[in-house]
Tab-separated table of C-alpha atoms in Angstrom:
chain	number	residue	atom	x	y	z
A	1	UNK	CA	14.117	-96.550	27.290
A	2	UNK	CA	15.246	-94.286	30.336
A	3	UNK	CA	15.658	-95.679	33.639
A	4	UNK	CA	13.284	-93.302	35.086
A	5	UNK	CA	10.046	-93.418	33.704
A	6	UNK	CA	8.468	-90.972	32.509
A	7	UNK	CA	11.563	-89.088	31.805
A	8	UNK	CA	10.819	-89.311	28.127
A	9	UNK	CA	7.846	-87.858	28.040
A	10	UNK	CA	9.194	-84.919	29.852
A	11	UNK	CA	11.783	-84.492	27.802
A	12	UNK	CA	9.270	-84.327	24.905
A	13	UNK	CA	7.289	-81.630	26.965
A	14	UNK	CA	10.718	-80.046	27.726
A	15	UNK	CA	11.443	-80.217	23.782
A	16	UNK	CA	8.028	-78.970	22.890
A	17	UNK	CA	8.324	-75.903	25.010
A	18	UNK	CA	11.451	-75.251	24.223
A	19	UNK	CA	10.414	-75.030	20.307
A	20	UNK	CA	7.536	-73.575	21.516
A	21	UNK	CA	9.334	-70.652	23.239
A	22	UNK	CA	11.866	-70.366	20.186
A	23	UNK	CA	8.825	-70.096	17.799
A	24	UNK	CA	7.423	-67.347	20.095
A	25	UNK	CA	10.785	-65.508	20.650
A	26	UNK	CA	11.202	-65.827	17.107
A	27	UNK	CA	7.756	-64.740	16.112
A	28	UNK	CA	8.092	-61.714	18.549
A	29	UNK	CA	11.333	-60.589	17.310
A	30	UNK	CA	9.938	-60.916	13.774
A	31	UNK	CA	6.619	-58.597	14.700
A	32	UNK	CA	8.896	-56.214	16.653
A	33	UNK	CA	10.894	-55.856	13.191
A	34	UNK	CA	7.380	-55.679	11.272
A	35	UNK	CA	6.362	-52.812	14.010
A	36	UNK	CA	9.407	-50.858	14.039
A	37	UNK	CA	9.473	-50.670	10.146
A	38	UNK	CA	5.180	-50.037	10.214
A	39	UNK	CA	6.132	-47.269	12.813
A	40	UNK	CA	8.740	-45.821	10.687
A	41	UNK	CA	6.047	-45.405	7.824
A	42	UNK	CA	3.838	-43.830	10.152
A	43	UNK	CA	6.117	-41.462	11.245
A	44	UNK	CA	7.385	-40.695	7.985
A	45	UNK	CA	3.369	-40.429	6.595
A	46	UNK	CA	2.847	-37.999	9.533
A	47	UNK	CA	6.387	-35.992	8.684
A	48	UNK	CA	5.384	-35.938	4.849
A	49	UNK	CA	1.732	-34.549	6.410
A	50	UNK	CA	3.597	-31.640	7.872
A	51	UNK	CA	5.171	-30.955	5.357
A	52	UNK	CA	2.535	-30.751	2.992
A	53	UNK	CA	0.682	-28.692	5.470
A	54	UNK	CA	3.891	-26.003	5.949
A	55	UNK	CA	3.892	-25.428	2.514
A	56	UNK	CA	0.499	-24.810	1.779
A	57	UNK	CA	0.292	-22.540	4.555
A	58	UNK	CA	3.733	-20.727	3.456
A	59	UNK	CA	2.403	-20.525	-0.058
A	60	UNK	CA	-0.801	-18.967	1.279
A	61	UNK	CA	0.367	-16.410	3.433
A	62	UNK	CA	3.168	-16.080	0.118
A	63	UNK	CA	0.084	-15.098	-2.283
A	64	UNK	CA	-1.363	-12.974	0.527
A	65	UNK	CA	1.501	-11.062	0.579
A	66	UNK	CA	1.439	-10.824	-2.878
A	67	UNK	CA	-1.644	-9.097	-3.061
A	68	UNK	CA	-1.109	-6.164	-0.280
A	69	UNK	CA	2.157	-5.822	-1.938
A	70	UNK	CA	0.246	-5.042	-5.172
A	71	UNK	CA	-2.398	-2.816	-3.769
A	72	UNK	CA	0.001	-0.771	-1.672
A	73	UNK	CA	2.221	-0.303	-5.274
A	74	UNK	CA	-0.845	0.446	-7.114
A	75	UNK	CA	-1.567	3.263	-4.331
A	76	UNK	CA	1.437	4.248	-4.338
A	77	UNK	CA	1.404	4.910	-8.414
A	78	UNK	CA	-2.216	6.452	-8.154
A	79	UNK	CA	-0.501	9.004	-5.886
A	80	UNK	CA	2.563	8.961	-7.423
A	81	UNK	CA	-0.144	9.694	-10.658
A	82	UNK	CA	-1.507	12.114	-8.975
A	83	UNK	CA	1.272	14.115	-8.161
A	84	UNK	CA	2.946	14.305	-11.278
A	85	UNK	CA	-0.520	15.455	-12.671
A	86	UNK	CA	-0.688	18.340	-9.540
A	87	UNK	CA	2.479	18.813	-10.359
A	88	UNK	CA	1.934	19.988	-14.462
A	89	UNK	CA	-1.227	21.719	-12.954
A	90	UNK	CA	1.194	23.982	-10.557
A	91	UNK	CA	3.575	24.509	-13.824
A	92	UNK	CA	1.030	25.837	-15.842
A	93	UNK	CA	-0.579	27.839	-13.168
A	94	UNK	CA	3.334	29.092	-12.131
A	95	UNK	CA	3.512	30.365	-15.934
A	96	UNK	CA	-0.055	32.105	-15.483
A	97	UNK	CA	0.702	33.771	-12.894
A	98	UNK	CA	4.313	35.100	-14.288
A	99	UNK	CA	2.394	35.681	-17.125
A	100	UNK	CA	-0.647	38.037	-15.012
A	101	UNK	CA	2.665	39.772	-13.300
A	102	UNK	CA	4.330	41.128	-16.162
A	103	UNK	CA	0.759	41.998	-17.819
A	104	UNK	CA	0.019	43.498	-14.339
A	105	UNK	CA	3.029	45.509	-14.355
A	106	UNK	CA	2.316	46.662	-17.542
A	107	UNK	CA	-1.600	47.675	-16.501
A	108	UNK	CA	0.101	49.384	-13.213
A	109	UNK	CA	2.451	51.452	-15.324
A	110	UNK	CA	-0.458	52.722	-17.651
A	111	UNK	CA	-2.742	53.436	-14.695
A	112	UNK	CA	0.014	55.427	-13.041
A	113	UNK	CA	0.636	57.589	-16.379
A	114	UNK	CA	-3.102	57.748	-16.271
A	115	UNK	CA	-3.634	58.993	-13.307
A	116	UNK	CA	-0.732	61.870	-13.256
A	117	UNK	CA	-2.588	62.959	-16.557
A	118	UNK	CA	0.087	61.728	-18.879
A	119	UNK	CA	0.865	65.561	-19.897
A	120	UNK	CA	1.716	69.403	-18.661
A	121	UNK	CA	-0.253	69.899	-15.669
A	122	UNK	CA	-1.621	72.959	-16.742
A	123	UNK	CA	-3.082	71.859	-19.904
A	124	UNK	CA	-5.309	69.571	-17.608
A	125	UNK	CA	-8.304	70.166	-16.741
A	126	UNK	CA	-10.777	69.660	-13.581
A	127	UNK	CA	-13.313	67.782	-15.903
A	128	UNK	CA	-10.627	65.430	-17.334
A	129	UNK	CA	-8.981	65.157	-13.763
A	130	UNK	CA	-12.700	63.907	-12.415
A	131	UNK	CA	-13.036	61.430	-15.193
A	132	UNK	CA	-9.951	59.728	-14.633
A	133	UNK	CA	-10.994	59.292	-11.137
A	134	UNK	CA	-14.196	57.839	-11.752
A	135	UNK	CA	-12.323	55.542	-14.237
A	136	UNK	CA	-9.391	54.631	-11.798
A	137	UNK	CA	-12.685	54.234	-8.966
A	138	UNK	CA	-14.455	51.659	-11.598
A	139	UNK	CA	-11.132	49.768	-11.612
A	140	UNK	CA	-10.759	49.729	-8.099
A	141	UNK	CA	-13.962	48.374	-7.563
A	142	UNK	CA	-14.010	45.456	-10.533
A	143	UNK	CA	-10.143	44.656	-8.556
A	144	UNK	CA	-11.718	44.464	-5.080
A	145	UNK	CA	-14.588	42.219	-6.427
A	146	UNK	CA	-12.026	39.856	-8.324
A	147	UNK	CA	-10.492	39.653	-5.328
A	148	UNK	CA	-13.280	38.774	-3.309
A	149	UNK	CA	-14.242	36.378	-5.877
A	150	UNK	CA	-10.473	34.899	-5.867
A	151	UNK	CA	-10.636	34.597	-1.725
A	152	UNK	CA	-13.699	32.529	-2.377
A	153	UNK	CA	-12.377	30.495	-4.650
A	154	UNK	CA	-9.469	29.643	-2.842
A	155	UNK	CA	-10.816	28.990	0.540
A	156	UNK	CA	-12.957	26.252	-1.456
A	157	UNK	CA	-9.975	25.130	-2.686
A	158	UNK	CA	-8.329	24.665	0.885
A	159	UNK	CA	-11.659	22.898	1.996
A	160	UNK	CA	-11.185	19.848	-0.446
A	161	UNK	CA	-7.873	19.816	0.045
A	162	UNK	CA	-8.398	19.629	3.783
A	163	UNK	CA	-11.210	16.787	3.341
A	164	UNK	CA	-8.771	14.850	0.916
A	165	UNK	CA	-5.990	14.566	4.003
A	166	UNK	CA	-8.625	13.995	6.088
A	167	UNK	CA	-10.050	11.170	4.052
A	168	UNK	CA	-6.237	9.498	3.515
A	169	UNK	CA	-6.160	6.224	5.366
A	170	UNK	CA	-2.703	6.282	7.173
């Protein structure tokens, strides 16, 4: 028994907070741990969430790209196409037309003979010299309407080729 009373019963109470404030320092330090290591998964859920979310949107705008990339190479073969096929046209119509210039020639020379008569001068005669001219007049005009016809042609030519660039997006 202590001398002073009561002193034992304090020192209970002192004991009993004492173990109380041990339990609750304890306890604390033991939720703080708990906390940390639930804030830790939380951070590392919301981390993994961006992630997740980066990728999808880097594999989206990937595939995006993947698609203008293919339409601007399948433009670019259609014209590509396209040229290669203008390009065989223009060949062919090259050839033609070195073709038409040595028949031409040809055509020129034989007018010219028949126009000087193709013999002596004095063996000719006014009749022959008249029907030559209306033959050489007959060409003229079937040249001048081929022509005409050709002009035609060609500026309708020029007029879808200027609605085509027109048309081109940029």
């Amino acid at each position: 028994m202590s001398l002073i009373p009561g002193l034992g019963t304090l020192r209970a109470i002192g004991i009993g907070l004492m173990f109380a404030g041990v339990t609750t320092i304890t306890g604390s330090v033991v939720y703080y741990f708990k906390g940390k290591a639930a804030g830790r998964a939380e951070v590392q859920r919301v981390l993994d969430q961006a992630v997740a979310d980066h990728n999808a949107a880097a594999m989206s705008a990937s595939e995006a790209y993947r698609r203008l990339e293919q339409e601007a190479q399948a433009k670019v073969k259609g014209a590509q196409d396209a040229l290669d096929k203008e390009r065989a046209a223009s060949s062919r119509i090259a050839a033609d037309l070195r073709r038409t210039r040595t028949e031409r020639d040809g055509l020129r020379d034989q007018i010219s003979a028949y126009a000087a008569g193709g013999g002596d001068a004095s063996a000719d005669s006014v009749a022959a010299a008249r029907e030559r001219a209306a033959t050489l007049g007959s060409l003229l005009d079937e040249s001048m309407r081929v022509q005409e016809d050709l002009a035609v042609e060609a500026e309708s030519l020029a007029a879808s080729v200027r609605a085509l660039r027109d048309a081109w997006p940029d």
